[in-house]
Amino acid sequence: KRFTTDFEKSECYWPPLELEAGDENTFLESTFSIRNNNITYRLKNKNEKERVVWRYHSYDSYCHINQKRATMIASLSKIQRMCSDDDQLKISALAKLKEFKDCGYPRSIRTYACAILGKTSRNTTWFRVRDQQ
């Protein structure tokens, strides 16, 4: 009972972390929907429609290009693992790439990251995302 009470009061997280209330379409950092007995899901992204939270270094920051590329590839790899199907992957990847674009990352770097993901995952959706972004 104490654990449940602490959990609801968000005392089970160390500051600055806190429990966020999710809506009926959110579970464990995933956005999901159920249609015709089919569950689709993707990584939750508050910035999917508009920039709400700041993430990632600006491309102009004093950070080595290899770190910037690795960060982008790692975040896109997480998307690859957290999507139920190619449609969800496309939605999520385009939103994530827009975040990087808004941080000043040039198209060439974003294209490179998509090509790496397409090659390593063997999922051709990445090439369609690369061409559409």
XYZ file of C-alpha atoms in Angstrom:
133
model
C 0.000 0.000 0.000
C 2.841 2.392 0.864
C 4.550 1.655 -2.465
C 1.353 2.409 -4.371
C 0.832 5.626 -2.435
C 4.449 6.710 -3.002
C 4.156 5.780 -6.666
C 1.023 7.876 -7.108
C 2.698 10.790 -5.332
C 5.719 10.241 -7.633
C 8.042 9.688 -4.674
C 9.487 6.545 -6.240
C 11.569 8.717 -8.614
C 14.597 10.759 -7.640
C 14.364 14.439 -8.517
C 14.214 15.857 -11.118
C 12.381 12.784 -12.485
C 8.681 12.519 -11.843
C 5.797 10.343 -12.883
C 3.912 11.751 -15.842
C 0.254 11.090 -16.239
C -0.443 9.343 -19.513
C -3.592 9.421 -21.547
C -5.591 6.417 -22.695
C -3.233 5.920 -25.671
C 0.058 5.931 -23.749
C 1.795 3.082 -21.952
C 5.446 2.855 -20.870
C 6.760 5.584 -23.176
C 4.767 4.198 -26.098
C 1.835 5.623 -28.003
C -0.549 2.944 -29.155
C -3.894 2.436 -30.827
C -6.251 -0.496 -31.220
C -8.230 -0.854 -34.441
C -9.994 -3.988 -35.635
C -8.333 -6.072 -32.907
C -4.922 -4.893 -34.110
C -2.517 -3.049 -31.796
C -0.087 -0.576 -33.319
C 2.493 1.334 -31.314
C 5.473 3.635 -31.543
C 7.783 5.525 -29.234
C 5.996 8.403 -27.506
C 7.311 11.749 -28.719
C 6.022 14.984 -27.215
C 7.597 16.818 -30.146
C 5.728 14.848 -32.791
C 3.389 17.705 -33.726
C 5.272 20.725 -32.412
C 8.419 21.396 -30.402
C 7.450 21.061 -26.759
C 10.668 19.935 -25.081
C 14.299 20.656 -25.927
C 16.466 17.707 -26.936
C 19.866 17.209 -28.570
C 22.760 19.534 -29.252
C 22.353 22.260 -31.777
C 24.314 21.349 -34.883
C 26.358 24.515 -34.337
C 27.350 23.462 -30.810
C 30.948 22.723 -29.940
C 30.538 18.990 -30.095
C 32.370 16.627 -32.432
C 30.490 15.617 -35.575
C 30.941 11.938 -34.683
C 29.046 12.474 -31.423
C 26.245 14.293 -33.228
C 25.978 11.520 -35.831
C 26.070 8.798 -33.172
C 23.345 10.535 -31.143
C 21.107 10.763 -34.201
C 21.678 7.134 -35.176
C 21.085 5.945 -31.606
C 17.782 7.843 -31.342
C 16.634 6.491 -34.711
C 17.683 2.968 -33.685
C 15.456 3.283 -30.640
C 12.585 4.217 -32.941
C 13.313 1.137 -35.055
C 12.964 -1.093 -31.978
C 9.884 0.632 -30.587
C 7.578 0.595 -33.634
C 5.033 -2.107 -34.363
C 5.094 -1.743 -38.143
C 6.447 0.273 -41.052
C 3.652 2.866 -40.926
C 4.426 3.651 -37.284
C 8.150 3.694 -38.079
C 7.595 6.251 -40.810
C 5.507 8.532 -38.563
C 7.975 8.322 -35.709
C 11.129 8.640 -37.836
C 9.870 11.698 -39.728
C 8.996 13.401 -36.431
C 12.403 12.589 -34.941
C 14.236 13.775 -38.049
C 12.274 17.030 -37.884
C 13.609 17.517 -34.360
C 17.139 17.198 -35.691
C 16.340 19.496 -38.615
C 15.023 22.094 -36.142
C 18.364 21.812 -34.309
C 20.148 22.754 -37.535
C 21.321 19.306 -38.654
C 21.840 19.421 -42.426
C 19.939 17.137 -44.755
C 23.144 15.274 -45.668
C 23.658 14.107 -42.066
C 19.994 13.135 -41.684
C 20.143 11.256 -45.000
C 23.306 9.465 -43.860
C 21.608 8.345 -40.635
C 18.603 6.976 -42.549
C 20.914 5.081 -44.894
C 22.759 3.529 -41.946
C 19.465 2.465 -40.350
C 18.172 1.075 -43.641
C 21.333 -0.937 -44.156
C 21.674 -2.267 -40.599
C 17.978 -3.026 -40.049
C 17.321 -4.209 -43.611
C 14.088 -2.233 -43.462
C 13.477 -0.316 -46.687
C 11.126 2.091 -44.901
C 14.241 4.032 -43.884
C 15.001 4.776 -47.534
C 11.467 6.085 -48.074
C 11.805 8.203 -44.909
C 15.201 9.449 -46.146
C 13.650 10.612 -49.420
C 10.571 12.163 -47.804
C 12.182 14.151 -44.985
